[in-house]
Tab-separated table of C-alpha atoms in Angstrom:
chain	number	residue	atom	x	y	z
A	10	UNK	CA	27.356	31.007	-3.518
A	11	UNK	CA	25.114	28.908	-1.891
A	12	UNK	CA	21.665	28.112	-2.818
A	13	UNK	CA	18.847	29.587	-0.938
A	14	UNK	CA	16.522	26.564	0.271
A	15	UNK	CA	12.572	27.524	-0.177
A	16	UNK	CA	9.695	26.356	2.051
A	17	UNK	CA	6.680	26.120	1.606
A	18	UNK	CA	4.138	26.865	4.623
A	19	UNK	CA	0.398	25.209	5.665
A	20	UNK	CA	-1.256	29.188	6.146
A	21	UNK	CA	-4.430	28.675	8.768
A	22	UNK	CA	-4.959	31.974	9.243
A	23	UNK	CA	-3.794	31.444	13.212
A	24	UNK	CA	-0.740	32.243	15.325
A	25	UNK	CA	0.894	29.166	15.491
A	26	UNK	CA	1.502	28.836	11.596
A	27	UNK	CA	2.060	32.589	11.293
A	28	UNK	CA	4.971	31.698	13.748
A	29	UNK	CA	6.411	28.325	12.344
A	30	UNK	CA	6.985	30.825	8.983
A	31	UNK	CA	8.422	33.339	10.651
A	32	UNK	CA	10.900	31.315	12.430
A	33	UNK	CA	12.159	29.710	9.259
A	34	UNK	CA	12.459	32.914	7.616
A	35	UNK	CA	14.324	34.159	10.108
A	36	UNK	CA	17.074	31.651	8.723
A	37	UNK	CA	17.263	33.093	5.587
A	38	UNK	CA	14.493	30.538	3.898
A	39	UNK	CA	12.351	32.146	1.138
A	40	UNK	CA	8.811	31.112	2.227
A	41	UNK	CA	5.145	30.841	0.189
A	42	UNK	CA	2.413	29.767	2.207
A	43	UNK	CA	-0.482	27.709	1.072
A	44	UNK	CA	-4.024	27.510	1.859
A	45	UNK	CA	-6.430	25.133	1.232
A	46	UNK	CA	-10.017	25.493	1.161
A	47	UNK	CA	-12.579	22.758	1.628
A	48	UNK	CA	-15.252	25.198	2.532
A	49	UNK	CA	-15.877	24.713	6.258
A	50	UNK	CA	-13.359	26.954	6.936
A	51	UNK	CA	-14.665	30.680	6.487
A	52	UNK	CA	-15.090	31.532	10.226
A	53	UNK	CA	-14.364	35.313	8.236
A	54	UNK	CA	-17.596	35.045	5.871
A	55	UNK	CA	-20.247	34.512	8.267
A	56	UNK	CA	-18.602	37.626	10.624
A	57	UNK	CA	-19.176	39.889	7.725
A	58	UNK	CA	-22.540	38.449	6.999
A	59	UNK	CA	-24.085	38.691	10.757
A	60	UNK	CA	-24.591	41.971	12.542
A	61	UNK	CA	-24.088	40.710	15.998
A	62	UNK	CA	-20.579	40.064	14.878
A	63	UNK	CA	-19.782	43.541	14.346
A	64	UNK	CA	-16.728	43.418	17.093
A	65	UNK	CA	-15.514	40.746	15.184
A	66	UNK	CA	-12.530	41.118	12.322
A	67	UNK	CA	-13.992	40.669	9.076
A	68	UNK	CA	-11.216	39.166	6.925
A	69	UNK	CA	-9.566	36.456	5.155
A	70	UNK	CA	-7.090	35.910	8.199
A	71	UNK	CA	-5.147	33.213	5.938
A	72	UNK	CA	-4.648	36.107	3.176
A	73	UNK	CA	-3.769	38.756	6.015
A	74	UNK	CA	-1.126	36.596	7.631
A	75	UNK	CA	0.465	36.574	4.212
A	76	UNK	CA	0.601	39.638	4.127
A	77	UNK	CA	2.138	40.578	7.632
A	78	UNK	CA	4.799	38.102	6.801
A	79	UNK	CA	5.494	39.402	3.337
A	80	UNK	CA	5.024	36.482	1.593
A	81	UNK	CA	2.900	34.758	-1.285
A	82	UNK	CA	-0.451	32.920	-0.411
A	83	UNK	CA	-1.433	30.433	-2.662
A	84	UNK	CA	-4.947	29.255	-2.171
A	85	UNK	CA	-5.957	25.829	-3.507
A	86	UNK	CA	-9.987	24.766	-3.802
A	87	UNK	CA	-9.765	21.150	-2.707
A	88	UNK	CA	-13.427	21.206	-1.892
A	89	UNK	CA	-14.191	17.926	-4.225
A	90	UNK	CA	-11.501	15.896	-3.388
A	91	UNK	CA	-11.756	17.163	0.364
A	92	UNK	CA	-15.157	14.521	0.428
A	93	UNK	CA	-13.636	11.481	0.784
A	94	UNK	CA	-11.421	12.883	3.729
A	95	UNK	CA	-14.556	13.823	5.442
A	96	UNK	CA	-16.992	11.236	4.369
A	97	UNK	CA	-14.617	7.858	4.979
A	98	UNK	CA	-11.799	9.083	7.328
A	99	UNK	CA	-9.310	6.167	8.071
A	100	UNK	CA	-8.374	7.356	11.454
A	101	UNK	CA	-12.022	8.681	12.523
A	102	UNK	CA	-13.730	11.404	13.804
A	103	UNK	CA	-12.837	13.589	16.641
A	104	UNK	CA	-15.939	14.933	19.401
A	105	UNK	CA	-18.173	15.833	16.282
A	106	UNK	CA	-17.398	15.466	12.480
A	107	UNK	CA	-13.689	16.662	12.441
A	108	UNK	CA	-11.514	14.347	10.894
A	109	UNK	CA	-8.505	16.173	12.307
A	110	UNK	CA	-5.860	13.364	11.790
A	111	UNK	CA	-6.693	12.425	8.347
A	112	UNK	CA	-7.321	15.959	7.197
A	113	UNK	CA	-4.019	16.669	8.532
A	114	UNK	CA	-2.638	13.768	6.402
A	115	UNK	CA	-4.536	15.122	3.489
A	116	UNK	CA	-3.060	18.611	3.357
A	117	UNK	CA	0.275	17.745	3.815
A	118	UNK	CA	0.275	15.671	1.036
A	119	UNK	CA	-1.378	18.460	-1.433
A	120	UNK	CA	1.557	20.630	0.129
A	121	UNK	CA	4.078	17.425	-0.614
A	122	UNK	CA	2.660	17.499	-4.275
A	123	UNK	CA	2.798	21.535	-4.610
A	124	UNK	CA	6.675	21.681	-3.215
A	125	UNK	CA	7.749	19.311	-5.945
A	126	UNK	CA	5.708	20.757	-8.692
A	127	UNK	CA	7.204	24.145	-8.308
A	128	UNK	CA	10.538	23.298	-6.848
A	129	UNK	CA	10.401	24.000	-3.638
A	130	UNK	CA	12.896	22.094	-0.653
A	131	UNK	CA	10.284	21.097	2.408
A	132	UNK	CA	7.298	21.822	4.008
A	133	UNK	CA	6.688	24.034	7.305
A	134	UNK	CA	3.671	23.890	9.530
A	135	UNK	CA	2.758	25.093	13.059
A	136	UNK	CA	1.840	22.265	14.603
A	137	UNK	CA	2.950	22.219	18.021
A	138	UNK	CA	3.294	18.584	20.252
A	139	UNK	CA	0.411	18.101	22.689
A	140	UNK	CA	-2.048	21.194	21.461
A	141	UNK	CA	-4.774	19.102	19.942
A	142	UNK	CA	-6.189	15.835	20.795
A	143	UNK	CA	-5.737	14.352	17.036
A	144	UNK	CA	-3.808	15.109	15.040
A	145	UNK	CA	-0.570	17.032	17.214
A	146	UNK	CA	-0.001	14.371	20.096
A	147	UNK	CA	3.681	12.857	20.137
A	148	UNK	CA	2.121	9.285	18.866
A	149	UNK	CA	0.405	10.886	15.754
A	150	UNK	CA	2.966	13.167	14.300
A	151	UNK	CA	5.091	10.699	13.262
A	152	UNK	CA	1.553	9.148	11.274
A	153	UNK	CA	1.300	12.537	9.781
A	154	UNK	CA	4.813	12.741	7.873
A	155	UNK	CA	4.922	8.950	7.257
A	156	UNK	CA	1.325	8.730	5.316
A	157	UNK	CA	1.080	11.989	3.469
A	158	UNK	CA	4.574	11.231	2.127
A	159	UNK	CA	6.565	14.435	3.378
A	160	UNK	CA	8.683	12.256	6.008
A	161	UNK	CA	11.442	13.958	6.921
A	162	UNK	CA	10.772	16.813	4.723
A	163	UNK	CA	7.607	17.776	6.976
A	164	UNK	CA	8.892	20.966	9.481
A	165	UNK	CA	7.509	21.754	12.981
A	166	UNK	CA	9.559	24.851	14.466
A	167	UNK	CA	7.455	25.515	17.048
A	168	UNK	CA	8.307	22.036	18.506
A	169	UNK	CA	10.946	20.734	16.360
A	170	UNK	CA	13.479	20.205	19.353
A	171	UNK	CA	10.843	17.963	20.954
A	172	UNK	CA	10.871	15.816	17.318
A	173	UNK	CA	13.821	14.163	15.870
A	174	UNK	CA	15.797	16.070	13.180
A	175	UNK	CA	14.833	16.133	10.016
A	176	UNK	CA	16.244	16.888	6.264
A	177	UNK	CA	16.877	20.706	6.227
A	178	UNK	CA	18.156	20.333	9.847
A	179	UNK	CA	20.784	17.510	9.272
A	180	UNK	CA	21.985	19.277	6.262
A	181	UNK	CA	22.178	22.474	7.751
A	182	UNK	CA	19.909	24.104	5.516
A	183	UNK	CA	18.204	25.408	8.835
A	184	UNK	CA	19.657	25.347	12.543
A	185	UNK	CA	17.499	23.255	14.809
A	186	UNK	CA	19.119	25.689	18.251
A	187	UNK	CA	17.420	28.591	16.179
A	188	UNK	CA	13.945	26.577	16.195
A	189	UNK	CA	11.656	25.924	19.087
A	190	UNK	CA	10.571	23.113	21.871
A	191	UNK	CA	6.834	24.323	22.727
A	192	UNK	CA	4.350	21.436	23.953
A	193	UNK	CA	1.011	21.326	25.610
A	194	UNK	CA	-1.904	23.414	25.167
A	195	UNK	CA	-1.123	26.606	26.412
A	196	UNK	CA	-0.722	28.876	23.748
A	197	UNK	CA	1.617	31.297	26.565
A	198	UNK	CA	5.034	30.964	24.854
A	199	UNK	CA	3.236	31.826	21.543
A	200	UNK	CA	2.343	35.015	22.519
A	201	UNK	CA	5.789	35.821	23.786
A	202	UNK	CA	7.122	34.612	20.696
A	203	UNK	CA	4.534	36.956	18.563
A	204	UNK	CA	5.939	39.668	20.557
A	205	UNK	CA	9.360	39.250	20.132
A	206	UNK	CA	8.495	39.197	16.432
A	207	UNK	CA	6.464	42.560	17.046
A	208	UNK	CA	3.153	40.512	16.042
A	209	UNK	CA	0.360	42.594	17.799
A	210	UNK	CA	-2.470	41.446	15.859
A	211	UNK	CA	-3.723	37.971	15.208
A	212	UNK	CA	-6.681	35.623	15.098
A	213	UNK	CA	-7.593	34.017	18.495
A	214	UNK	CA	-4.463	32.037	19.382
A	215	UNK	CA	-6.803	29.287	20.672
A	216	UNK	CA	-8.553	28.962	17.358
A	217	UNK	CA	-9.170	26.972	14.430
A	218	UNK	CA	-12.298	27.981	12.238
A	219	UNK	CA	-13.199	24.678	10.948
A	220	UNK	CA	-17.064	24.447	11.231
A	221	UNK	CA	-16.943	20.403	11.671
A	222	UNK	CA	-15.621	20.907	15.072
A	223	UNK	CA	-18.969	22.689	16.137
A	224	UNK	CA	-21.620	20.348	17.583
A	225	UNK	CA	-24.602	22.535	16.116
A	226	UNK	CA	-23.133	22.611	12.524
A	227	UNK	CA	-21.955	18.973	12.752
A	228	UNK	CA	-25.630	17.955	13.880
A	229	UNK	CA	-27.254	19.824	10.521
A	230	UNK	CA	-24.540	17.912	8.148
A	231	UNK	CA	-26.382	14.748	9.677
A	232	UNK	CA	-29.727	16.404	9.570
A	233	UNK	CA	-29.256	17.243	5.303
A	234	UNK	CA	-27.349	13.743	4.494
A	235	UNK	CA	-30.290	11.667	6.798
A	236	UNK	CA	-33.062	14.031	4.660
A	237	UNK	CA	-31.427	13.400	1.053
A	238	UNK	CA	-31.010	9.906	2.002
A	239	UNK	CA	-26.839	10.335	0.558
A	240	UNK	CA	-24.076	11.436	2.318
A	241	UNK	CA	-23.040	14.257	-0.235
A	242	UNK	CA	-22.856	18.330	0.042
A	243	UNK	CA	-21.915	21.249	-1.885
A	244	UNK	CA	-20.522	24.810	-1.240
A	245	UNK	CA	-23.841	25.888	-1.358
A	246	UNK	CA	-24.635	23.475	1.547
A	247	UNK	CA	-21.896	23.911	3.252
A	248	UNK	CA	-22.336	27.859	3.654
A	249	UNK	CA	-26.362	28.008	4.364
A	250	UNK	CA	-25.340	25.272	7.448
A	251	UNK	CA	-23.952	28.618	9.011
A	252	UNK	CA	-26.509	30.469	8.736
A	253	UNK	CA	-30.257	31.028	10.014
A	254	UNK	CA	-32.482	29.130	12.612
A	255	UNK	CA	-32.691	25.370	10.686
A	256	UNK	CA	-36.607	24.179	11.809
A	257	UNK	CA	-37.498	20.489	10.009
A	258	UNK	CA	-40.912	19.964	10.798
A	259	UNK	CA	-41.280	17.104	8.782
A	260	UNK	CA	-38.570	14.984	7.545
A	261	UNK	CA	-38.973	15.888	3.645
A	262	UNK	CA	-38.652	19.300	4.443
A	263	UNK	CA	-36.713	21.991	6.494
A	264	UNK	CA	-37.172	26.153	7.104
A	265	UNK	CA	-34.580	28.084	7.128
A	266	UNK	CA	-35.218	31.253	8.839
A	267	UNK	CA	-33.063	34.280	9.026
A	268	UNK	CA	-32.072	35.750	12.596
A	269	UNK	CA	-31.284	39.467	10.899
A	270	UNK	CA	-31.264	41.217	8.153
A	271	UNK	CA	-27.418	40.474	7.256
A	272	UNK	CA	-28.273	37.128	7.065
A	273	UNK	CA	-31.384	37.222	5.329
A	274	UNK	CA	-29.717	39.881	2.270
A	275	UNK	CA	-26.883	36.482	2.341
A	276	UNK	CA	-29.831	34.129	1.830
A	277	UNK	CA	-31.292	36.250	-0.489
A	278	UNK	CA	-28.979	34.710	-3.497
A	279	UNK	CA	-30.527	31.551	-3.070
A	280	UNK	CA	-34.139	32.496	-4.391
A	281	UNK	CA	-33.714	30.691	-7.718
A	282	UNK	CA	-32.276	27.584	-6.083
A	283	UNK	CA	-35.231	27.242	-3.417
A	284	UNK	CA	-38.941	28.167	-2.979
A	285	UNK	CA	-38.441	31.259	-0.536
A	286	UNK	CA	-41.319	33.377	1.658
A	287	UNK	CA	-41.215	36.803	3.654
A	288	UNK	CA	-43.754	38.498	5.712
A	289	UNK	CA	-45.807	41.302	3.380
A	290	UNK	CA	-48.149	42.399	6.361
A	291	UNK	CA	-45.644	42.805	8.619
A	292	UNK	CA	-41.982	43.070	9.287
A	293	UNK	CA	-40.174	39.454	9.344
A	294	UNK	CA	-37.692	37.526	7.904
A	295	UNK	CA	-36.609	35.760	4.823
A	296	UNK	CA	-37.205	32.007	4.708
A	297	UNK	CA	-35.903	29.278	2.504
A	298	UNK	CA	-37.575	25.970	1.882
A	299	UNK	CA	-35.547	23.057	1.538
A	300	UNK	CA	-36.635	19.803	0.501
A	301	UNK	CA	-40.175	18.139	-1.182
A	302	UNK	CA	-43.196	20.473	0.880
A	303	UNK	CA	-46.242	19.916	0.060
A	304	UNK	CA	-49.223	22.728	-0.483
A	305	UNK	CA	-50.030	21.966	3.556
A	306	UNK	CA	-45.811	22.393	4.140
A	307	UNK	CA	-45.831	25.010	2.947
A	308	UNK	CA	-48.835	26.535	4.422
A	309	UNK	CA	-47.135	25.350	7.712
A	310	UNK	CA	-43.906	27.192	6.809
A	311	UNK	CA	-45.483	30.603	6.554
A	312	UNK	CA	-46.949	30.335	9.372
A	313	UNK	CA	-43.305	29.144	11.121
A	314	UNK	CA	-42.366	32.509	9.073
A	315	UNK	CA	-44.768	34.650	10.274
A	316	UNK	CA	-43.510	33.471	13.948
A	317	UNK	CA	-40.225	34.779	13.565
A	318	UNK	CA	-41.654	38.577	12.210
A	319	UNK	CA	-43.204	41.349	14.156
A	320	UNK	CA	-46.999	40.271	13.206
A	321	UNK	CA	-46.280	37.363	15.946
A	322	UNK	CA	-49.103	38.227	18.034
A	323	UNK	CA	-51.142	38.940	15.323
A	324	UNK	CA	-54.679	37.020	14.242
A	325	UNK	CA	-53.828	36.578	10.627
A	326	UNK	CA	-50.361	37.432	8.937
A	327	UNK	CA	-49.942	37.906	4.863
A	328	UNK	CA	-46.974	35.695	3.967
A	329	UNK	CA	-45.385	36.280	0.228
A	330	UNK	CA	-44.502	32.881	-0.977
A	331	UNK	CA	-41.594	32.580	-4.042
A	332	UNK	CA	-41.652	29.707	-6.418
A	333	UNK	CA	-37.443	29.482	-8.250
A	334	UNK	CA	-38.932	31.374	-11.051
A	335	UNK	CA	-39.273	34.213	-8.760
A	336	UNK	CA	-43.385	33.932	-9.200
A	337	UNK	CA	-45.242	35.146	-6.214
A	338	UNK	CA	-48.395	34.521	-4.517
A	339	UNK	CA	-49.830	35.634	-1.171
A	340	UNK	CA	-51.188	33.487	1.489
A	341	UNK	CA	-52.725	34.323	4.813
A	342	UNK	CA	-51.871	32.229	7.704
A	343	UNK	CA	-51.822	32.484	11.457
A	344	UNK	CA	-48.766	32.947	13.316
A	345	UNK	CA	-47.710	29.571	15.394
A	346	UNK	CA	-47.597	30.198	19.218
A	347	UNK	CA	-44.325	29.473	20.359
A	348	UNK	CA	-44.891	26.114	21.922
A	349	UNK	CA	-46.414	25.557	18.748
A	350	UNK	CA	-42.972	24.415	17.496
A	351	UNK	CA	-41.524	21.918	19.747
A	352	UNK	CA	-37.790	21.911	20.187
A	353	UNK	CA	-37.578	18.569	18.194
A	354	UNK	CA	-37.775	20.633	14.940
A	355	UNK	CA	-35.351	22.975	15.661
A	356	UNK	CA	-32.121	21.125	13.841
C-alpha cells in the first residue's frame, strides 16, 4: 500500500489559497493549512468593531476556509520575529510599507520548518504567476523557493504548469495535468474554478487584508516610529493604527478620537495604558492620549474632543479627563472651530 503524501498549505483567508488546497486534495493529499499572524492582518477584527461595516462578514476568514475545506488550521504568532521582515526587508518595500517579497520568503520558510517538524512531504500555496507586483511575477518565484529553503518542495497549483516541475510532481506523488496554468491578474478563472468546486462563498477574490499595503495606515506606522524616535511597535500599536481619527497637534503628542461608538467601547480597554477623556456635558466620543502632553496638551485635547461630540457649537463644553489609574477630573474648555485644526494634524 502506498503511502499517502501530506501537504501542508499557506491559509490567507482568500480564494486563491482556498483553491491551491483544494486542488491538491483532490489528488488524494491529506492537507493542514497554516496561518501566520504578524498582526496587520485582521481585516475581520476591525469589521466587527465598526458599525459602518455592518454589510461586511465578521470572521476569521483564514479559520473559515479551514473549515469549508475540512481541514486543520494551525495558527502560528510570528508577531516578534515578523519585525525584522518589516523593519529591514532585503528586497524592499512595495507602494507603501509592504514588504511583499521578503514576507513571502519569510512564511515559506516557517512553513519549510513546520513540514519537517511534524513530518509532513511539501508545501502548497496559491500564488498564481503575474497577480501581484512583488512577490508572484515569473522573475521572483523562483527567489521565493530558492531563499526560504522549500526549493522544489514549494507547490503552486494554480499556476504550476506555467513553473517547472517540482518534487511531488516528478515523483508522481501529484499529477501536474490535474493542476492548473492561471497567470495575470484577473481573478476570472478563479471563480470558475470555485464553482466547479461548489465554493459559493469567499472573501473578496481581489483581496489581501494586510494593513501595510494601505497608504493611511502605512503613513501612521511612520507617524508613531518618527514620534518615539525608534522604529519598534507592538500588538497594541498595531491594532489602535486601525482605528479612530489619529490628530498630532504637536509632535510629543497625538489624539486619538473615536468615529462611533463600536470603536470607542474597542478603545475603551486601553484606559490603563493611556490618559483617556470623554465629553460629560454633552454627547461625544472617547479619546486616547498618546505620547508626553503637557497640562496646556491636554487642555488642547479636550477641546479637539469636545469638537468631535454634539456640544460642537457650544460656548463651553465639560470634558472628563482619565489619568491610567482611572482618576478623574473635569475641565471646561471650548470646542475648536473646525478650521481650528488644520489638516496637517490629522495623521
Amino acid at each position: 500500500m502506498s503511502q499517502q503524501r501530506k501537504a501542508v498549505a499557506l491559509i490567507s483567508g482568500g480564494l486563491d489559497s482556498m483553491l491551491a488546497s483544494q486542488a491538491i486534495m483532490e489528488q488524494g493529499i491529506h492537507v493542514e493549512g497554516i496561518n501566520f499572524f504578524t498582526g496587520f492582518c485582521v481585516e475581520g477584527h476591525t469589521h466587527a468593531i465598526r458599525k459602518q461595516d455592518t454589510d461586511k462578514v465578521k470572521r476569521n476568514n483564514s479559520l473559515w476556509v479551514a473549515e469549508q475545506l475540512g481541514i486543520k488550521l494551525h495558527i502560528i504568532d510570528i508577531i516578534e520575529e515578523y519585525k525584522q521582515v518589516l523593519l529591514n526587508p532585503k528586497h524592499g518595500y512595495g507602494a507603501n510599507l509592504n514588504p511583499c517579497l521578503d514576507c513571502k520568503i519569510f512564511m515559506v520558510n516557517k512553513a519549510k520548518q513546520w513540514m519537517q517538524e511534524n513530518g509532513f512531504d511539501f508545501i502548497i500555496t496559491g500564488e498564481v504567476v503575474g497577480q501581484r507586483p512583488m512577490s508572484q511575477r515569473k522573475q521572483t518565484m523562483p527567489i521565493v523557493a530558492a531563499e526560504s529553503g522549500a526549493d522544489d518542495l514549494l507547490v503552486r497549483p494554480l499556476s504550476a504548469q506555467n513553473l517547472p516541475a517540482t518534487l511531488p510532481e516528478r515523483e508522481g506523488w501529484i499529477s501536474r495535468d490535474k493542476l492548473f496554468g492561471f497567470s495575470g491578474r484577473s481573478r476570472k478563472p478563479q471563480m470558475e474554478l470555485a464553482r466547479e468546486y461548489g465554493f459559493t462563498d469567499y472573501a473578496q477574490p481581489a483581496g489581501g487584508c494586510c494593513f501595510l499595503t494601505d497608504e493611511a495606515y502605512s503613513l501612521k506606522l511612520v507617524d508613531l516610529w518618527k514620534a518615539r524616535g525608534e522604529r519598534d511597535y507592538d500588538l497594541d500599536d498595531v491594532m489602535l493604527l486601525k482605528v479612530g481619527r489619529h490628530i498630532r497637534p504637536k509632535p510629543h503628542f497625538k489624539v486619538i478620537v473615536a468615529r462611533e461608538d463600536g470603536e470607542a467601547r474597542f478603545m475603551s480597554g486601553y484606559k490603563k495604558v493611556f490618559v483617556s477623556m470623554n465629553c460629560a456635558s454633552h454627547r461625544g466620543p472617547l479619546a486616547l492620549i498618546d505620547g508626553t502632553p503637557s497640562e496646556d496638551d491636554l487642555l488642547q485635547a479636550a477641546q479637539i474632543t469636545a469638537r468631535y461630540g454634539q456640544g460642537r457649537e457650544a460656548e463651553q463644553v465639560e470634558v472628563t479627563i482619565r489619568d491610567r489609574e482611572g482618576n478623574e477630573r473635569n475641565v471646561f474648555v471650548k470646542p475648536l472651530l473646525a478650521d481650528e485644526i488644520p489638516e496637517a494634524w490629522f495623521v
